[in-house]
Coordinates of C-alpha atoms in Angstrom, one line a residue:
Chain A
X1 CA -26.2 -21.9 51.9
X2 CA -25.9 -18.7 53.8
X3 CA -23.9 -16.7 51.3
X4 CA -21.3 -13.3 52.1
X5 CA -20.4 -11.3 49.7
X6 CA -18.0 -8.8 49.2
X7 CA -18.4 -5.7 47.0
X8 CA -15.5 -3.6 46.0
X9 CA -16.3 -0.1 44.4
X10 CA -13.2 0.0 41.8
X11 CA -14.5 3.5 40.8
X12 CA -14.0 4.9 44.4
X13 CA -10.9 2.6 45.1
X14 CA -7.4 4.5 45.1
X15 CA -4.8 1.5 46.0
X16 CA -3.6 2.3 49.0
X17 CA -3.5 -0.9 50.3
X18 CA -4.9 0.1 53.9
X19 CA -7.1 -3.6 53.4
X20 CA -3.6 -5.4 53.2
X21 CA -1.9 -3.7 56.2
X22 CA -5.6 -3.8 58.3
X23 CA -5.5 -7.5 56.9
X24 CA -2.5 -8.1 58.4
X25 CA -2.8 -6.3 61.9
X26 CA -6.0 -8.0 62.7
X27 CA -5.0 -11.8 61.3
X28 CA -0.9 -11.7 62.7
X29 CA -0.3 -12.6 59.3
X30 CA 3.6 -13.2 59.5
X31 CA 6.1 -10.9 57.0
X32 CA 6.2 -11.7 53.8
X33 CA 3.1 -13.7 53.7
X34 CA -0.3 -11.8 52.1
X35 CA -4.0 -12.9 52.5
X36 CA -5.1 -10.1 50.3
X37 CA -3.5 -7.8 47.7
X38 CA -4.2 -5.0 45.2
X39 CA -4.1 -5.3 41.5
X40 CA -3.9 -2.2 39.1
X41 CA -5.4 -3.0 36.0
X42 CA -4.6 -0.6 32.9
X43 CA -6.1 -1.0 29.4
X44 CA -5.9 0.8 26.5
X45 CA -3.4 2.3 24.2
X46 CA -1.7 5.8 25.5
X47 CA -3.2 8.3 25.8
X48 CA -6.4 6.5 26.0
X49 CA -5.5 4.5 29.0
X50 CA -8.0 3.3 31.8
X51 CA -6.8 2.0 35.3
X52 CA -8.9 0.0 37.9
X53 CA -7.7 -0.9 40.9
X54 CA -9.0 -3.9 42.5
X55 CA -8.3 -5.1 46.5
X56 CA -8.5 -9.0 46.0
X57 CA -8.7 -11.7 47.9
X58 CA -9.8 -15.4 48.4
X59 CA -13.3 -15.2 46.7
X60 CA -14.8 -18.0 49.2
X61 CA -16.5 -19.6 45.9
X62 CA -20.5 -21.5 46.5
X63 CA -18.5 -23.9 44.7
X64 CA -15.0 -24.1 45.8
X65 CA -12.5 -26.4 43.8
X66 CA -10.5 -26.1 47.0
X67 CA -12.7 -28.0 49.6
X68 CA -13.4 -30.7 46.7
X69 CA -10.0 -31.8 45.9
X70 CA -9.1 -31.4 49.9
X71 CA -8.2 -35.3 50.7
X72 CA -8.9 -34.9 54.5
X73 CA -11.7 -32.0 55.2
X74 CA -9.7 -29.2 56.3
X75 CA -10.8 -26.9 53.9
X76 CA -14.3 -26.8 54.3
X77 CA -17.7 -24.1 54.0
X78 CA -17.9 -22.5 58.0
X79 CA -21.2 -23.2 59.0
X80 CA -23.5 -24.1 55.9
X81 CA -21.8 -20.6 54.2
X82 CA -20.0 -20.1 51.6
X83 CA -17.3 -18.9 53.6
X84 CA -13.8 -21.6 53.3
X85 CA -11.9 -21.7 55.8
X86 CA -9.1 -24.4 57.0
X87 CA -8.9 -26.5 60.0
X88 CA -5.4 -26.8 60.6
X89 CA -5.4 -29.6 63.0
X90 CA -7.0 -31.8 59.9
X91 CA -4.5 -30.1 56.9
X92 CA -1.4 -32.3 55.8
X93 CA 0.3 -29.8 53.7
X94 CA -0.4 -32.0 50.6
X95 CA -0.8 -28.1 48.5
X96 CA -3.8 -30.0 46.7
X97 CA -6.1 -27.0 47.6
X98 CA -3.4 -24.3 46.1
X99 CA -3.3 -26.2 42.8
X100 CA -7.0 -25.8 42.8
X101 CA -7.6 -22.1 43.6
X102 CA -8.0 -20.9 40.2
X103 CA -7.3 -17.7 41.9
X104 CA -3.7 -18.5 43.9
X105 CA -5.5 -17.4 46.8
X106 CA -3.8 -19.6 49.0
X107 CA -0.5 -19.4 50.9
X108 CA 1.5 -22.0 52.9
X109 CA 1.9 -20.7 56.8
X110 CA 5.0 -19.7 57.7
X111 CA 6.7 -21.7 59.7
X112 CA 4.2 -23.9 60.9
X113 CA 3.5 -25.0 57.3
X114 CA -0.3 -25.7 57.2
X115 CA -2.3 -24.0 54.9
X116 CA -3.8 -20.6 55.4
X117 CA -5.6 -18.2 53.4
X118 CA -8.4 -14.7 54.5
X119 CA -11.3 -16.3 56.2
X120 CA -13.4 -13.2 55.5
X121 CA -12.7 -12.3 59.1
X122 CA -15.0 -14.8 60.3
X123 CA -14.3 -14.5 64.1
X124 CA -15.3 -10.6 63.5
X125 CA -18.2 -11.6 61.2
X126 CA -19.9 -13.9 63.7
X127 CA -19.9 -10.7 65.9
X128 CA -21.8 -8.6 63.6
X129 CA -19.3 -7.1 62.5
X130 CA -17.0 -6.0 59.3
X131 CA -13.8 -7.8 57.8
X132 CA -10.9 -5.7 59.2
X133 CA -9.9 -5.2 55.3
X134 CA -13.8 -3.6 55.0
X135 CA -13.8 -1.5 58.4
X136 CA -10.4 -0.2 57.5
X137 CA -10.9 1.3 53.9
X138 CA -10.5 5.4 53.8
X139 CA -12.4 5.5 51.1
X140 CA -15.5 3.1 51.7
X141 CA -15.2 1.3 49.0
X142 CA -15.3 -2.0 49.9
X143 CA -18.5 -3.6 51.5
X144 CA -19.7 -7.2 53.2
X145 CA -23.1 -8.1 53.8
X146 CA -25.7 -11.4 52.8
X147 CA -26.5 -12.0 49.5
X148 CA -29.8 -13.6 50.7
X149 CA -31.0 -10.8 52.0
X150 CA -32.5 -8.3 49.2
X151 CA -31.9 -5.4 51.9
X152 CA -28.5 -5.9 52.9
X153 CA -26.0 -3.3 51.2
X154 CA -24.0 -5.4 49.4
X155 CA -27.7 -6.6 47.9
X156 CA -29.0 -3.3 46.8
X157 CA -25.1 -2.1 45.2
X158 CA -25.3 -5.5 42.7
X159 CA -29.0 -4.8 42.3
X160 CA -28.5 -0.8 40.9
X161 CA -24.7 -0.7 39.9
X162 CA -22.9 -2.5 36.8
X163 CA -20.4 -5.1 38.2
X164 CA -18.2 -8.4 37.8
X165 CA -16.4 -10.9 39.3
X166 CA -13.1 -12.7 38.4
X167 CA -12.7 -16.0 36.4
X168 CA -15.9 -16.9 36.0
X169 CA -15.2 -18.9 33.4
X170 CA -14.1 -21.3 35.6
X171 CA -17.2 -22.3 37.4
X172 CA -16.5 -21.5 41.1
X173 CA -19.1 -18.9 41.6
X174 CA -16.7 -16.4 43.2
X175 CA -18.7 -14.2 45.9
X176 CA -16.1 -11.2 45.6
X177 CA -17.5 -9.0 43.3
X178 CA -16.6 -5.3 41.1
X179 CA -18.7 -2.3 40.6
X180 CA -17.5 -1.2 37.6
Chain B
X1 CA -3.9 -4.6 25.6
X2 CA -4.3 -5.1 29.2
X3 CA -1.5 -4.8 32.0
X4 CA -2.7 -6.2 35.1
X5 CA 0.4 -5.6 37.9
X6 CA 0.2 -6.5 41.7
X7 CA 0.8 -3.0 43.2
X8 CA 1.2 -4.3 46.8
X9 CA 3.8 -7.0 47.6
X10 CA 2.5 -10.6 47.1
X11 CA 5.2 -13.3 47.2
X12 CA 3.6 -15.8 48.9
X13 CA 6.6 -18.8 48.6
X14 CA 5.9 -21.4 46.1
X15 CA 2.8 -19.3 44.4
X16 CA 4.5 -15.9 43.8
X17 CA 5.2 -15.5 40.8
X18 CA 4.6 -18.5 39.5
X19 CA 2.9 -21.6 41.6
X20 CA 5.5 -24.2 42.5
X21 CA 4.3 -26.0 45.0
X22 CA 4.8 -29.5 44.4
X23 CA 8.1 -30.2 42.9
X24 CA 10.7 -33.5 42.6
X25 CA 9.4 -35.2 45.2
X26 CA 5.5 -35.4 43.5
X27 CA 6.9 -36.1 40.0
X28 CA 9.3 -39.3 41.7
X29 CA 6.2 -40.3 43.7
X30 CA 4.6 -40.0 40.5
X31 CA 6.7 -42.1 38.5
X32 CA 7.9 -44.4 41.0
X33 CA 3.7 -45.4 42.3
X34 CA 3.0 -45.8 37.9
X35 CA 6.4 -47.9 37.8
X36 CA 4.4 -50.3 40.7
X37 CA 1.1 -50.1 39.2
X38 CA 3.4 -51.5 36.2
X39 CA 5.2 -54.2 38.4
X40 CA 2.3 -55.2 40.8
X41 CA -0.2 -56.0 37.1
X42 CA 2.5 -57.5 35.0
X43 CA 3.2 -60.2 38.4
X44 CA -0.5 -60.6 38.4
X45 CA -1.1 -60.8 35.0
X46 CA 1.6 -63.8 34.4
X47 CA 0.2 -65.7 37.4
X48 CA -3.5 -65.4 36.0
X49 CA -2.6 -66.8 32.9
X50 CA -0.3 -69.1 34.6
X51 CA 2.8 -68.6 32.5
X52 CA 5.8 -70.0 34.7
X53 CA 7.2 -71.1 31.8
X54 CA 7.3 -68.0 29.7
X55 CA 7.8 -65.4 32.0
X56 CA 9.4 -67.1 35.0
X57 CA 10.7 -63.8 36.7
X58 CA 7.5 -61.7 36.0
X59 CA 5.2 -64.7 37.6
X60 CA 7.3 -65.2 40.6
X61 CA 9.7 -62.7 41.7
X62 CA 8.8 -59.2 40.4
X63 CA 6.2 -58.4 42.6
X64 CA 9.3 -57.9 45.6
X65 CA 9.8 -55.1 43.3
X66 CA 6.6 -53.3 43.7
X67 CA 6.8 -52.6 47.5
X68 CA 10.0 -51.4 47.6
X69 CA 9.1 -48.8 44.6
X70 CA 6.2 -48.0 46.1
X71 CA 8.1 -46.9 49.7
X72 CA 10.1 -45.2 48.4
X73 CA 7.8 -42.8 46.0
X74 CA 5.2 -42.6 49.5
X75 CA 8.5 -41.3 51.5
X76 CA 9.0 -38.6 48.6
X77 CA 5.4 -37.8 49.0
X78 CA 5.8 -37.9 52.4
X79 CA 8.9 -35.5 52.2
X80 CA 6.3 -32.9 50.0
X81 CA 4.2 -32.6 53.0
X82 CA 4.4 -29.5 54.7
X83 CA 2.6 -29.8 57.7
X84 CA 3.6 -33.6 58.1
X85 CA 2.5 -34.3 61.5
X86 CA -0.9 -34.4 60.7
X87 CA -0.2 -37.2 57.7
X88 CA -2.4 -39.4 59.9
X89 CA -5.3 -37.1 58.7
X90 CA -5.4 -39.0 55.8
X91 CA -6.7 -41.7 57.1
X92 CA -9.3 -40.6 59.4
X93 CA -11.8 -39.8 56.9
X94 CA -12.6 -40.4 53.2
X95 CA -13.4 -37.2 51.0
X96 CA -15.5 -38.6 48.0
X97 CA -15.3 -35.6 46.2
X98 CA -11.5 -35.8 45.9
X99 CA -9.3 -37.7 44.1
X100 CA -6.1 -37.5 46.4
X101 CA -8.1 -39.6 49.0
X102 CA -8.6 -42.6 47.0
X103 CA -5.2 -42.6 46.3
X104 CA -4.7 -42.7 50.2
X105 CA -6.5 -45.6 50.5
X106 CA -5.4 -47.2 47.3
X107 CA -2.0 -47.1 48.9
X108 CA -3.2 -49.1 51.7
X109 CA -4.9 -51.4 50.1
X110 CA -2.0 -52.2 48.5
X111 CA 0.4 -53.2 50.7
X112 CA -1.3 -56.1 52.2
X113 CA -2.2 -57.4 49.0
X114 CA 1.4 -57.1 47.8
X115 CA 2.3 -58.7 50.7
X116 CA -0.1 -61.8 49.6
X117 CA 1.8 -61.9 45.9
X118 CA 5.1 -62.0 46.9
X119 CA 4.2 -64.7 49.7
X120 CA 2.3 -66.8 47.3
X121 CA 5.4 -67.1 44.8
X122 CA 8.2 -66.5 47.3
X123 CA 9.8 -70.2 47.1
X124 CA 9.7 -70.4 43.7
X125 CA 11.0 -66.6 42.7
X126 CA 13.4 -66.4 45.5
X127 CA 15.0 -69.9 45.9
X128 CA 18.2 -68.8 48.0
X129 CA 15.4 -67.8 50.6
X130 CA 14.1 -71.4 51.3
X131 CA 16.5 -72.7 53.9
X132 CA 15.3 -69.9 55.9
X133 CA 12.0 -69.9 55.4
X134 CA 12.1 -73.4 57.0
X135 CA 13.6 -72.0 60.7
X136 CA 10.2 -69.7 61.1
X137 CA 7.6 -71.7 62.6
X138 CA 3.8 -71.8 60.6
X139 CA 5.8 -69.6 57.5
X140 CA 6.2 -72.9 55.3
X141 CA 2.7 -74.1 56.4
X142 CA 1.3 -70.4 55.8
X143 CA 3.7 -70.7 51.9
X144 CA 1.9 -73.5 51.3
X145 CA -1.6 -72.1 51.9
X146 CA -1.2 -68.8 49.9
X147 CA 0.5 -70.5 47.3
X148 CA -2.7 -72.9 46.2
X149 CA -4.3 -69.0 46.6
X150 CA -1.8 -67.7 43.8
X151 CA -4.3 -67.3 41.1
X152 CA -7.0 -65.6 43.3
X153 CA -4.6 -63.3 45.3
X154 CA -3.2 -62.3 41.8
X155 CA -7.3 -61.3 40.3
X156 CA -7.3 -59.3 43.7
X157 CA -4.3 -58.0 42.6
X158 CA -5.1 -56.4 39.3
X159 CA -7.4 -54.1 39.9
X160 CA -5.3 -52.4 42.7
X161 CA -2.4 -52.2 40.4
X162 CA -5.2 -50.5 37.5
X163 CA -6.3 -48.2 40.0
X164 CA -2.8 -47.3 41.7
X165 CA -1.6 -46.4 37.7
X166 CA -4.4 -44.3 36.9
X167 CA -5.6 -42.5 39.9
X168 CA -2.7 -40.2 39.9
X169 CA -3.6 -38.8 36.1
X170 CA -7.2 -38.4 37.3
X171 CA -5.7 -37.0 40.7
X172 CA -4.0 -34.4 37.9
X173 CA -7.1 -34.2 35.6
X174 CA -9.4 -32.9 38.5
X175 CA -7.9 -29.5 38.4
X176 CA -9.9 -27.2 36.9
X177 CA -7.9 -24.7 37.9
X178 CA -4.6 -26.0 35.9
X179 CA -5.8 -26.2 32.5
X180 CA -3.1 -28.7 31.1
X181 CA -4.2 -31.1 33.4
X182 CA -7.7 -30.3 33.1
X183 CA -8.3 -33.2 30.6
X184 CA -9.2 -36.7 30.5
X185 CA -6.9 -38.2 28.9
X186 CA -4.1 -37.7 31.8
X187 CA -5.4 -41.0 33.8
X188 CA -5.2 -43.6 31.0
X189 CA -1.6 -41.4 29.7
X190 CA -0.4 -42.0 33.4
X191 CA -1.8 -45.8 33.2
X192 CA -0.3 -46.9 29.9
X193 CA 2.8 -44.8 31.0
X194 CA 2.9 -46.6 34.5
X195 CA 2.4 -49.9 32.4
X196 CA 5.2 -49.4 30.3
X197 CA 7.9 -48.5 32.7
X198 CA 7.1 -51.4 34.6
X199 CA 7.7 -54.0 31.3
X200 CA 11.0 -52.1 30.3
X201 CA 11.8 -53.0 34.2
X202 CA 11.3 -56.9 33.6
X203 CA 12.6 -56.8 30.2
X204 CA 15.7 -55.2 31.9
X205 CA 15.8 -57.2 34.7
X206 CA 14.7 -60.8 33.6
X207 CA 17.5 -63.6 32.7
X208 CA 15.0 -65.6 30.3
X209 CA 15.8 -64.6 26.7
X210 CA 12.3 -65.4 26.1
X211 CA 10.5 -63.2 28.7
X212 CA 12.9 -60.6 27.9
X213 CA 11.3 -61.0 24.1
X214 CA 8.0 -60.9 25.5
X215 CA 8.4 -58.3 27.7
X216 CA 10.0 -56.4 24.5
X217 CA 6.9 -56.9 22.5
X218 CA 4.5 -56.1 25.5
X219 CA 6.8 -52.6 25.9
X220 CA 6.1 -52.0 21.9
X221 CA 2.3 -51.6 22.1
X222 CA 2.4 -49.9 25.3
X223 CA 4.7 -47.3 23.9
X224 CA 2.6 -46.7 20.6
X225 CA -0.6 -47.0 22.4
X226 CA 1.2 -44.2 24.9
X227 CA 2.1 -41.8 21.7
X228 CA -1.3 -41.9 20.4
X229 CA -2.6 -40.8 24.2
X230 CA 0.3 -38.3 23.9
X231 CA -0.8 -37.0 20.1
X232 CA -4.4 -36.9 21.3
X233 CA -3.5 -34.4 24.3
X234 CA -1.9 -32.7 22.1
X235 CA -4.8 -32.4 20.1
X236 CA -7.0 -31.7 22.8
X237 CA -4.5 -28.6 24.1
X238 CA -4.1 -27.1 20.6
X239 CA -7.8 -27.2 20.1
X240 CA -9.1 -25.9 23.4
X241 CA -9.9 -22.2 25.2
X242 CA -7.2 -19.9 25.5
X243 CA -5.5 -21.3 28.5
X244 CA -5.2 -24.6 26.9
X245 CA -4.1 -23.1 24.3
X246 CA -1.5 -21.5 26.8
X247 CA -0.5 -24.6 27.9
X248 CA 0.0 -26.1 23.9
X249 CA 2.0 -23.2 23.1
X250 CA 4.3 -24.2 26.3
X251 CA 4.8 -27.5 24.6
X252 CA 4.8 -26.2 21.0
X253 CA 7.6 -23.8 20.3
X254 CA 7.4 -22.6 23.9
X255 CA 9.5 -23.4 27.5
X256 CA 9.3 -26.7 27.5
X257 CA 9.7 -27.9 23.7
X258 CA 12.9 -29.4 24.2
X259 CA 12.2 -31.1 27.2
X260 CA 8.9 -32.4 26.1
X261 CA 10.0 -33.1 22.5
X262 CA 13.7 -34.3 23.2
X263 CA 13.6 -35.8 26.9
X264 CA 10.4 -37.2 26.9
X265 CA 8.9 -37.6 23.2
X266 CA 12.4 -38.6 21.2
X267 CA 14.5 -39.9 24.4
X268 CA 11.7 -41.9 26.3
X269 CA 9.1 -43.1 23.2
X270 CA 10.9 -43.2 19.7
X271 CA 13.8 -44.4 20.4
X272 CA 13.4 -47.3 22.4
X273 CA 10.4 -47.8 20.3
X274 CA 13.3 -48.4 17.3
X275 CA 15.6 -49.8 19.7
X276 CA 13.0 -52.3 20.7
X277 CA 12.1 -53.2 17.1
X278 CA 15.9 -53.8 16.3
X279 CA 16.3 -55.8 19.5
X280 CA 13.4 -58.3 18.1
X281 CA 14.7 -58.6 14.4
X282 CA 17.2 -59.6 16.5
X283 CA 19.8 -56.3 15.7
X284 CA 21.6 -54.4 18.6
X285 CA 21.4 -57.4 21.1
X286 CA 24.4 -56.2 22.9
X287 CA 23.0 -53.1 23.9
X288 CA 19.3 -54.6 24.8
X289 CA 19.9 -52.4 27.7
X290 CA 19.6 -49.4 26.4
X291 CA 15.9 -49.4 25.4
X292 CA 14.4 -50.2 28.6
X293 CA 16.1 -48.0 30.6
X294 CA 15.4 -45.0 28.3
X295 CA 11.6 -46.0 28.9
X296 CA 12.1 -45.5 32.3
X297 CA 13.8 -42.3 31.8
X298 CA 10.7 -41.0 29.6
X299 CA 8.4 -41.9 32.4
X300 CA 10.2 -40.1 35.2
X301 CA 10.5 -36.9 32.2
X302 CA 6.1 -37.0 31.2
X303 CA 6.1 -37.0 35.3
X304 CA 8.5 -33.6 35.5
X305 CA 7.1 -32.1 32.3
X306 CA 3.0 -32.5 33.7
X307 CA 4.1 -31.9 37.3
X308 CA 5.9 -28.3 36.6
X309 CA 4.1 -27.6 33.3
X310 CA 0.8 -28.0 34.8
X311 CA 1.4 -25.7 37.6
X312 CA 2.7 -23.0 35.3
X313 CA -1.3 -22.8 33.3
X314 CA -3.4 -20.6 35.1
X315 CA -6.9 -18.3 34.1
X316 CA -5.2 -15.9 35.8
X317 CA -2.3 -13.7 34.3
X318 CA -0.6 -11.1 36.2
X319 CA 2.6 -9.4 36.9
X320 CA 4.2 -9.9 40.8
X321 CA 6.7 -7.7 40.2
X322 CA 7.3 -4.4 37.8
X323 CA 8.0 -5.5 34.5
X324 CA 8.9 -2.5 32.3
X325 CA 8.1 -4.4 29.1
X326 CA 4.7 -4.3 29.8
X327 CA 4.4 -0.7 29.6
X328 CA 5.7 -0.7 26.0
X329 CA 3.0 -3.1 25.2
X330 CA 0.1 0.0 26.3
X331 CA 2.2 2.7 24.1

C-alpha cells in the first residue's frame, strides 16, 4: 500500500484556519458543512498554560474502520493507498462508516445525502501536486508527501522531529501526524 | 487538565456536537427484526418438536407474524437511509469484512423462507382462510406439498431466525470506534432479548391456557438468562479503559441511569419477571397481560438506550462550541 501522509508542524501553526476556507474553495464544500477543522488544545494550570493548535482532518487510516464496516464498497482505499475516499454512486446513506470513524471525520452531504468526507485532494494529488489545505497554509506548516519514500519531506520531518498522531489507541494507524 | 476546543466552526448535522446519526427508526428496526428472530424460531421450534398440541398458535399461525414485523422495521431502516436511491447497492455486492451486509442478505434469505412456514401451516393456523384457498388453482395441491415439508422447512428456518437476532448486536459490537458497543456480549444480549420479546408476543397473543403457561415459563429463563448478559456488560464496561469506563458511568449515576435502570432494567426485566412468576403460581391472572407487554416495552427501551448511548462514547473528547466552564477547569 502506497501510503500519504500528512505532517502538521503545531509549533509553527497559528490557527488561522486558511486550510478550512482553502478546503472549502477548492472541494465546493456547501455552508455549514466542514471537511477539516482546527482544534486548540490548552494544558496546564494558569499561568503555566501550553496551547497547540492542530488543523485536522480525516486521517485516511492503513486500517480504516470505515471501509470495513461499509456494507456496499463505497468507502474504499483509491488505488492500493491508504487514501479513503467514497464512491457516491455505490453509498446508501446507511451512516455505518460515521459510527466507525473513531475520529467523526465524516459528514453527511448536503442535500444530496451521500456521504462525504476530505479525500486528501486526490484529484490535485494525482497531478503532483499539494492538498489545497497544504498549498494554502501562510505559515508552511503543513506538509504531504509518501511515507515510502525515505527522501520525501514528510519522510525526513518524522525521521528528525518528535511527533504524534491522534487516537492511536484505537488501532487505525492514522497517517495524519504532529510535530510536537 | 486539558481543554481541547474546535476554534473553527464544525457542526457537521448529526456528528456536531455529539454523533446522532441513527435515531428511532434504527432502534424500531432494531427491535422490531429481534421481535421476528423471536417469532420466526419459536414457530420453528414448535413444529420441530412437533407440538400441535401444546402450543397450537406458536406451531401454526405465528410465523404470519414475523413478516409483517419484519416490513415494517426494513421500512424504518429504510426511512434512515439518507441517500436511498442507491438502497439497491446493497445487494450488488457482499462486503465480508462488514457486518451490515450479512444482515442485507439475512433479510433476504428470510423472506422466502418465511414464506415456506406460513404456507406449510396455513390451513391449520388460519382456518377462516380455507374456502379461499380452494378458488386458486395448484395453491391446495402446492398446501399439501409444503405441508408434508413442515418439519424440514422449519430446520431451515432456525438458523435464519438465530442469525436475524444476533447479527444486529454483532452489527453494534463491530465498532471499535463506539466503545459501549465495542463488546461481545451485545450479539447474544440482542439474541436472548430478540428471543424474549417474541415469547411475551405468543404468550400475549395465544388463546391456549396451556401455551400461554408455556410460553410464560419459556419468557422466565429468557429474561434471567437476559439479566445475567445485562450484569456481565455491566461488568465488562465498569472494568474496561477509560472510554468504557465513559460509557459505565453513563449508565451508572450518569444520563441515562433512569432510563437504563427504570425503563429498561425495572420496567422491562424485573417486573414481568415477578409478574410472570405470580401469573404461574397462578396469582394476578386477570392482568396476565401486563407482563408480556412490559417485555416488549424493555426490548424496544435496551434498543433506544444502546442505539443513542452507544453513539454518545467516543476516544475523542472535545468542545464544538465555547464552553466557559472549561476555562475554570485550567485556573
Amino acid at each position: 500500500m502506497a501510503r500519504y501522509a500528512m505532517v502538521i508542524d503545531t509549533k509553527l501553526c497559528i490557527g488561522c484556519a486558511d486550510c478550512v476556507v482553502a478546503c472549502k474553495t477548492e472541494n465546493k464544500v456547501p455552508e455549514g458543512l466542514n471537511r477539516d477543522w482546527v482544534v486548540e488544545a490548552t494544558q496546564g494550570t494558569y499561568p503555566k498554560l501550553e496551547t497547540e493548535f492542530r488543523s485536522e482532518r480525516c486521517n485516511h487510516c492503513s486500517n480504516a474502520t470505515c471501509v470495513t464496516m461499509c456494507p456496499t464498497g463505497a468507502s474504499h482505499h483509491w488505488n492500493g493507498t491508504n487514501i479513503v475516499l467514497v464512491d457516491p454512486n455505490k453509498c446508501t446513506g446507511c451512516k455505518a462508516c460515521i459510527s466507525a470513524c473513531p475520529y467523526d471525520a465524516r459528514l453527511i452531504m448536503h442535500p444530496e445525502g451521500y456521504i462525504d468526507k476530505c479525500t486528501f485532494c486526490h484529484h490535485r494529488v494525482e497531478k503532483g501536486m499539494d492538498p489545497a489545505c497544504v498549498s494554502a497554509c501562510p505559515t508552511k506548516c503543513m506538509h504531504f508527501g509518501l511515507l515510502d519514500d525515505p527522501n520525501s519531506e514528510v519522510s525526513q520531518l518524522l525521521r528528525t522531529r518528535k511527533h504524534k498522531v491522534l487516537a492511536p489507541e484505537t488501532g487505525n494507524d492514522p497517517n495524519v501526524y504532529y510535530l510536537i | 487538565m486539558l481543554e481541547e476546543i474546535l476554534i473553527t466552526a464544525r457542526s457537521n448535522p448529526h456528528i456536531d456536537p455529539v454523533l446522532e446519526v441513527w435515531n428511532w427508526q434504527i432502534s424500531v428496526y432494531l427491535f422490531l427484526g429481534g421481535l421476528t428472530a423471536g417469532i420466526m424460531f419459536f414457530s420453528a421450534l414448535m413444529q420441530v418438536l412437533n407440538k400441535d398440541e401444546e402450543a397450537p398458535f406458536a406451531a401454526n399461525g405465528l410465523a404470519l407474524l414475523g413478516p409483517i414485523a419484519l416490513s415494517l422495521g426494513m421500512t424504518t431502516l429504510f426511512l434512515d437511509l439518507s441517500h436511498k436511491l442507491f438502497v439497491w447497492r446493497f445487494y450488488t455486492t457482499f462486503q465480508p469484512t462488514s457486518p451490515m451486509s450479512y444482515g442485507a442478505w439475512i433479510l433476504v434469505l428470510f423472506y422466502p423462507v418465511s414464506v415456506l412456514q406460513i404456507l406449510s401451516t396455513l390451513r391449520k393456523g388460519y382456518p377462516v382462510a380455507v374456502p379461499y384457498i380452494g378458488r386458486v388453482p395448484l395453491l391446495p395441491e402446492l398446501l399439501d406439498w409444503l405441508e408434508v415439508r413442515r418439519r424440514a422447512i422449519a430446520w431451515m428456518a432456525l438458523p435464519i431466525a438465530v442469525g436475524l437476532g444476533i447479527y444486529t448486536g454483532i452489527l453494534l459490537s463491530a465498532f471499535s470506534a463506539r466503545p459501549f458497543w465495542n463488546t461481545g456480549l451485545l450479539g447474544p444480549l440482542f439474541l436472548v432479548s430478540g428471543l424474549s420479546t417474541g415469547a411475551a408476543l405468543t404468550a400475549l397473543i395465544a388463546r391456549n391456557h396451556g401455551e400461554r403457561s408455556l410460553f410464560t415459563r419459556i419468557d422466565i429463563g429468557l429474561i434471567v438468562a437476559e439479566m445475567l448478559i445485562v450484569a456481565l456488560l455491566l461488568v465488562n464496561l465498569s472494568t474496561g479503559a477509560r472510554p468504557q469506563l465513559e460509557a459505565a458511568a453513563k449508565l451508572l449515576g450518569g444520563s441515562y441511569s433512569a432510563m437504563f435502570w427504570g425503563a429498561f432494567v425495572a420496567v422491562g426485566l424485573l417486573v414481568p419477571l415477578l409478574l410472570e412468576s405470580f401469573e404461574l403460581r397462578g396469582l394476578m391472572r386477570r392482568v396476565a397481560v401486563i407482563a408480556p407487554v412490559l417485555v416488549l416495552v424493555g426490548g424496544y427501551m435496551l434498543r433506544v438506550i444502546a442505539v443513542d448511548l452507544g453513539q454518545e462514547t467516543t476516544w475523542i473528547n472535545y468542545e464544538s462550541e465555547f464552553n466557559p466552564q472549561l476555562l475554570e477547569r485550567l485556573r
